[in-house]
Short mmCIF file of C-alpha atoms in Angstrom, two decimals:
data_model
loop_
_atom_site.label_atom_id
_atom_site.label_comp_id
_atom_site.label_asym_id
_atom_site.label_seq_id
_atom_site.Cartn_x
_atom_site.Cartn_y
_atom_site.Cartn_z
CA MET A 507 -117.93 90.60 78.01
CA ASP A 508 -119.57 93.75 78.04
CA PRO A 509 -118.07 95.75 80.78
CA SER A 510 -121.17 97.18 81.58
CA THR A 511 -122.94 94.23 82.99
CA GLU A 512 -121.68 90.92 84.53
CA PRO A 513 -122.45 87.59 83.79
CA THR A 514 -125.97 86.05 83.92
CA SER A 515 -124.97 82.85 85.22
CA THR A 516 -124.84 81.90 89.06
CA GLN A 517 -120.86 82.18 89.87
CA SER A 518 -118.96 80.21 92.48
CA ASN A 519 -116.77 81.76 94.34
CA PRO A 520 -113.57 80.93 97.09
CA LEU A 521 -115.85 81.70 100.17
CA GLY A 522 -118.60 79.33 98.37
CA VAL A 523 -121.17 82.37 98.30
CA SER A 524 -123.13 82.45 95.23
CA THR A 525 -124.41 85.17 93.61
CA SER A 526 -126.42 85.20 90.42
CA ALA A 527 -127.59 88.61 88.90
CA SER A 528 -127.44 90.34 85.90
CA ALA A 529 -125.76 94.14 86.71
CA VAL A 530 -125.90 97.11 84.99
CA TYR A 531 -122.62 98.92 85.75
CA LYS A 532 -122.80 102.95 86.22
CA PRO A 533 -120.33 105.95 87.35
CA THR A 534 -120.75 106.06 91.13
CA SER A 535 -122.58 109.01 90.99
CA GLU A 536 -125.05 108.20 88.38
CA ALA A 537 -125.74 104.80 90.46
CA TYR A 538 -126.25 106.61 93.68
CA ASP A 539 -128.38 109.22 92.07
CA ALA A 540 -131.00 106.43 90.83
CA TRP A 541 -130.36 104.32 94.20
CA ALA A 542 -131.02 107.88 96.40
CA ALA A 543 -134.89 107.13 96.49
CA VAL A 544 -135.06 103.58 98.18
CA TYR A 545 -131.31 103.89 100.15
CA ASP A 546 -132.64 104.16 103.11
CA THR A 547 -135.56 101.74 102.95
CA ASP A 548 -134.28 98.35 100.76
CA GLY A 549 -133.29 96.37 103.31
CA ASN A 550 -129.06 96.84 102.82
CA PHE A 551 -127.77 94.80 105.49
CA LEU A 552 -124.15 95.99 105.38
CA GLN A 553 -125.66 99.83 106.15
CA ALA A 554 -127.95 98.45 109.14
CA LEU A 555 -124.55 96.87 110.55
CA ASP A 556 -122.49 99.76 110.09
CA THR A 557 -125.19 101.93 112.04
CA LEU A 558 -125.39 99.84 114.83
CA ALA A 559 -121.56 99.90 115.08
CA MET A 560 -121.07 103.56 114.69
CA ARG A 561 -123.12 103.86 117.83
CA ASP A 562 -120.37 102.28 119.60
CA ILE A 563 -117.79 104.14 117.77
CA LEU A 564 -118.66 107.40 117.14
CA PRO A 565 -119.38 108.69 120.54
CA GLN A 566 -115.48 107.62 121.04
CA PHE A 567 -114.11 109.27 118.48
CA ILE A 568 -116.37 112.52 119.08
CA ALA A 569 -115.17 112.72 122.50
CA SER A 570 -111.05 112.48 121.31
CA LEU A 571 -112.20 115.70 119.90
CA PRO A 572 -111.34 119.20 120.64
CA PHE A 573 -114.87 121.36 121.54
CA ALA A 574 -116.68 122.64 118.63
CA PRO A 575 -114.55 120.66 115.99
CA LYS A 576 -114.68 120.85 112.43
CA ILE A 577 -115.71 117.70 111.01
CA VAL A 578 -115.97 116.45 107.22
CA ASP A 579 -118.37 113.92 106.63
CA LEU A 580 -116.80 112.40 103.41
CA GLY A 581 -119.64 110.62 101.35
CA CYS A 582 -122.41 111.50 103.44
CA GLY A 583 -124.93 110.16 100.89
CA THR A 584 -128.42 110.61 102.85
CA GLY A 585 -126.87 111.75 105.53
CA ARG A 586 -127.02 108.56 107.45
CA THR A 587 -123.59 109.44 109.29
CA THR A 588 -124.17 113.33 109.38
CA LEU A 589 -127.76 113.39 111.63
CA PRO A 590 -125.33 112.44 114.85
CA LEU A 591 -122.68 114.69 114.05
CA LEU A 592 -125.75 117.65 114.34
CA SER A 593 -125.58 116.97 117.82
CA VAL A 594 -121.91 117.56 119.07
CA PRO A 595 -121.84 121.33 120.32
CA GLY A 596 -120.55 123.84 118.57
CA ALA A 597 -119.30 121.39 115.70
CA VAL A 598 -118.86 123.03 112.14
CA ILE A 599 -120.05 120.28 109.54
CA PHE A 600 -119.48 119.53 106.22
CA GLY A 601 -121.24 116.77 104.48
CA LEU A 602 -119.63 116.10 101.08
CA ASP A 603 -121.20 113.91 98.39
CA SER A 604 -120.79 113.80 94.33
CA SER A 605 -124.36 112.52 94.07
CA PRO A 606 -126.82 115.27 94.17
CA GLY A 607 -129.63 112.77 94.60
CA MET A 608 -127.91 111.75 97.91
CA LEU A 609 -127.42 115.28 99.11
CA LYS A 610 -130.88 116.24 98.17
CA ILE A 611 -132.32 113.78 101.14
CA ALA A 612 -129.71 114.62 103.19
CA ARG A 613 -130.38 118.06 103.39
CA VAL A 614 -134.66 117.57 104.32
CA ARG A 615 -133.11 114.90 106.79
CA CYS A 616 -130.77 117.12 108.39
CA THR A 617 -133.03 120.24 108.44
CA GLU A 618 -135.44 118.23 110.16
CA MET A 619 -133.09 116.92 112.71
CA TRP A 620 -131.68 120.17 113.16
CA GLU A 621 -135.03 121.93 114.03
CA SER A 622 -136.07 118.93 116.33
CA ILE A 623 -132.67 119.53 118.69
CA LYS A 624 -133.73 121.12 122.19
CA GLY A 625 -129.99 120.93 123.61
CA PRO A 626 -126.74 121.73 122.48
CA LYS A 627 -126.15 121.06 118.92
CA ALA A 628 -123.73 121.89 116.03
CA GLY A 629 -122.56 125.61 115.31
CA SER A 630 -123.26 125.02 111.67
CA VAL A 631 -123.60 122.30 108.87
CA LYS A 632 -123.03 123.03 105.16
CA LEU A 633 -124.09 119.59 102.64
CA GLU A 634 -122.08 120.56 99.49
CA GLU A 635 -121.48 118.59 95.91
CA TRP A 636 -117.69 117.72 96.17
CA ASP A 637 -116.13 115.30 93.86
CA ILE A 638 -113.04 113.66 95.37
CA PHE A 639 -111.01 113.08 91.89
CA SER A 640 -111.82 116.77 90.54
CA SER A 641 -112.28 119.07 93.54
CA ARG A 642 -109.22 120.42 95.65
CA THR A 643 -109.84 121.65 99.38
CA GLY A 644 -109.31 125.07 97.73
CA SER A 645 -112.95 125.25 96.21
CA MET A 646 -114.90 125.25 99.80
CA PRO A 647 -113.50 127.52 102.22
CA GLY A 648 -112.03 126.08 105.30
CA LEU A 649 -111.73 122.38 104.29
CA GLY A 650 -107.83 122.61 104.42
CA SER A 651 -108.19 123.02 108.54
CA ALA A 652 -110.65 119.77 109.86
CA ASP A 653 -110.23 118.39 112.81
CA ALA A 654 -111.94 114.69 111.91
CA ILE A 655 -113.48 113.06 109.21
CA VAL A 656 -115.72 110.67 108.85
CA SER A 657 -116.25 108.28 106.38
CA THR A 658 -118.57 105.44 106.05
CA LEU A 659 -118.86 102.68 103.31
CA VAL A 660 -117.27 104.99 100.88
CA LEU A 661 -113.94 103.37 100.27
CA GLU A 662 -115.10 100.84 98.46
CA HIS A 663 -115.58 103.09 95.58
CA ILE A 664 -112.36 104.96 95.67
CA PRO A 665 -109.11 103.90 94.72
CA LEU A 666 -107.06 104.50 97.89
CA SER A 667 -104.22 106.80 96.72
CA ASP A 668 -107.12 109.30 95.81
CA PHE A 669 -108.83 108.59 99.38
CA PHE A 670 -105.97 108.98 101.58
CA ALA A 671 -104.52 112.01 99.51
CA ALA A 672 -108.17 113.73 99.47
CA CYS A 673 -108.18 113.45 103.70
CA ALA A 674 -104.29 114.67 103.83
CA ASP A 675 -105.59 117.48 102.41
CA ILE A 676 -108.36 118.18 104.61
CA LEU A 677 -106.74 117.59 107.73
CA ILE A 678 -105.13 119.22 110.11
CA PRO A 679 -101.82 117.50 111.51
CA GLY A 680 -103.08 115.24 114.40
CA GLY A 681 -106.67 115.32 112.90
CA LYS A 682 -108.48 112.22 113.01
CA LEU A 683 -110.18 109.49 110.65
CA LEU A 684 -112.98 107.45 111.35
CA LEU A 685 -113.29 104.84 108.43
CA THR A 686 -115.69 102.06 107.70
CA ASN A 687 -115.82 100.06 104.84
CA MET A 688 -117.15 96.74 103.46
CA HIS A 689 -114.54 94.07 104.74
CA ALA A 690 -112.37 92.26 101.57
CA ASP A 691 -113.96 88.83 102.11
CA MET A 692 -117.34 90.04 100.89
CA GLY A 693 -115.72 92.56 98.33
CA ALA A 694 -114.17 89.74 96.97
CA VAL A 695 -117.62 88.11 96.18
CA SER A 696 -120.10 90.77 95.93
CA GLN A 697 -120.25 94.89 96.06
CA ALA A 698 -122.63 97.80 96.93
CA GLY A 699 -125.72 97.65 94.55
CA PHE A 700 -129.68 97.75 94.61
CA LYS A 701 -132.40 96.89 92.41
CA ASP A 702 -134.12 99.72 90.71
CA PRO A 703 -137.92 99.64 91.39
CA LYS A 704 -138.25 101.85 88.19
CA THR A 705 -136.72 99.53 85.81
CA GLY A 706 -135.88 96.14 87.87
CA GLU A 707 -132.46 96.64 86.86
CA LYS A 708 -129.62 95.12 89.30
CA ILE A 709 -127.56 98.52 89.02
CA ARG A 710 -124.04 98.91 90.43
CA PRO A 711 -121.35 101.68 91.18
CA VAL A 712 -117.92 101.37 90.70
CA SER A 713 -116.40 99.12 93.51
CA TYR A 714 -112.71 98.05 94.97
CA ALA A 715 -112.23 95.01 97.08
CA HIS A 716 -109.84 96.77 99.32
CA THR A 717 -108.05 94.34 102.01
CA ILE A 718 -107.12 95.57 105.40
CA GLU A 719 -103.38 95.01 104.66
CA GLU A 720 -103.62 97.66 101.32
CA VAL A 721 -105.36 100.05 103.35
CA LEU A 722 -102.98 100.48 106.25
CA GLU A 723 -100.18 100.32 103.86
CA GLU A 724 -101.24 103.36 101.63
CA ALA A 725 -102.39 105.17 104.63
CA LEU A 726 -99.09 105.17 106.07
CA LYS A 727 -98.08 106.52 102.57
CA TRP A 728 -99.97 109.78 103.36
CA GLY A 729 -98.88 110.29 107.10
CA PHE A 730 -101.56 108.18 109.08
CA GLU A 731 -101.40 105.41 111.71
CA VAL A 732 -104.21 103.59 113.22
CA VAL A 733 -105.04 104.67 116.77
CA GLY A 734 -106.48 101.45 118.71
CA GLU A 735 -107.25 98.23 116.78
CA VAL A 736 -108.64 97.45 113.51
CA GLU A 737 -112.62 95.98 114.11
CA GLU A 738 -113.60 93.63 111.87
CA ARG A 739 -117.27 92.61 112.29
CA LYS A 740 -118.99 89.03 110.78
CA VAL A 741 -122.66 88.08 110.29
CA ARG A 742 -123.03 85.58 113.57
CA GLY A 743 -125.89 83.55 112.99
CA GLU A 744 -129.60 83.92 113.48
CA GLU A 745 -129.31 86.70 115.99
CA ASP A 746 -127.72 88.92 113.49
CA VAL A 747 -129.95 88.21 110.78
CA THR A 748 -133.00 89.07 112.75
CA VAL A 749 -131.49 92.76 113.75
CA LEU A 750 -129.59 93.06 110.17
CA GLY A 751 -132.38 91.88 107.78
CA GLN A 752 -132.78 88.59 105.73
CA ARG A 753 -130.00 89.73 103.36
CA ALA A 754 -127.76 89.13 105.92
CA ARG A 755 -128.78 85.12 106.09
CA LYS A 756 -126.25 84.19 103.06
CA TRP A 757 -123.38 85.82 104.78
CA VAL A 758 -123.50 84.00 108.23
CA GLY A 759 -120.22 83.28 109.57
CA PHE A 760 -118.10 85.89 106.95
CA LYS A 761 -116.56 88.93 107.88
CA VAL A 762 -118.57 91.65 106.14
CA TRP A 763 -117.24 95.01 107.55
CA PHE A 764 -114.30 96.88 109.07
CA GLY A 765 -113.79 99.78 110.94
CA MET A 766 -110.67 102.34 112.25
CA ILE A 767 -109.79 104.99 113.26
CA MET A 768 -106.61 107.06 112.30
CA MET A 769 -104.63 109.99 113.03
CA LYS A 770 -102.50 112.18 110.48
CA ASN A 771 -99.24 113.11 111.56
#
């Protein structure tokens, strides 16, 4: 089988969720460059669920940080999670992503948000292209002394050892990591991807179906421990479908998301 495409026939799987599509696989940065133009508008229900979850988790996370914290949004994309960070008083924010196309949109959105904030806001924000596989913290001043990392729906695209090695480099001892990702129950039969509006092709980046157990085991190797509980969320029924969008319907009853806060020892 050509490694750049999926089988075109309908596939069955242990969860009983069928997937049918021919997909073109591209390097993650290239795929997200192509996805950028429609990323926030193509009905991605997992993104919608993550945004709702972050409304609960992010304020608690920010409250646990020191005043004027240095925060890295690792895999910031179009700035979905960076935007609420702009209202953290005095914060020094780094938004990092390997996709120039996603960063272009993030810069526009963050500039507009920054100019609209009337009350207290972050001290500074920098959005930079940064490749977790080839960059080290020394390539960007200050990244080795961050108080916190926020990384939402990013881990799917990165081997666990590379991800936690980067987080360990970026954070100070006692620094905290807020991590969310696609649940392995979903990742076992699906993955991130979109239909290119220009070509009609289904495009997918590189993905890994990391289980929670694997994440915790690797995190421990790099000196991270969970603070509180690991949260798992599923699509519960029609009420969730109404909020998240019709693409959530076939996932009713299945765990699709997990999130946690970790601290570096």
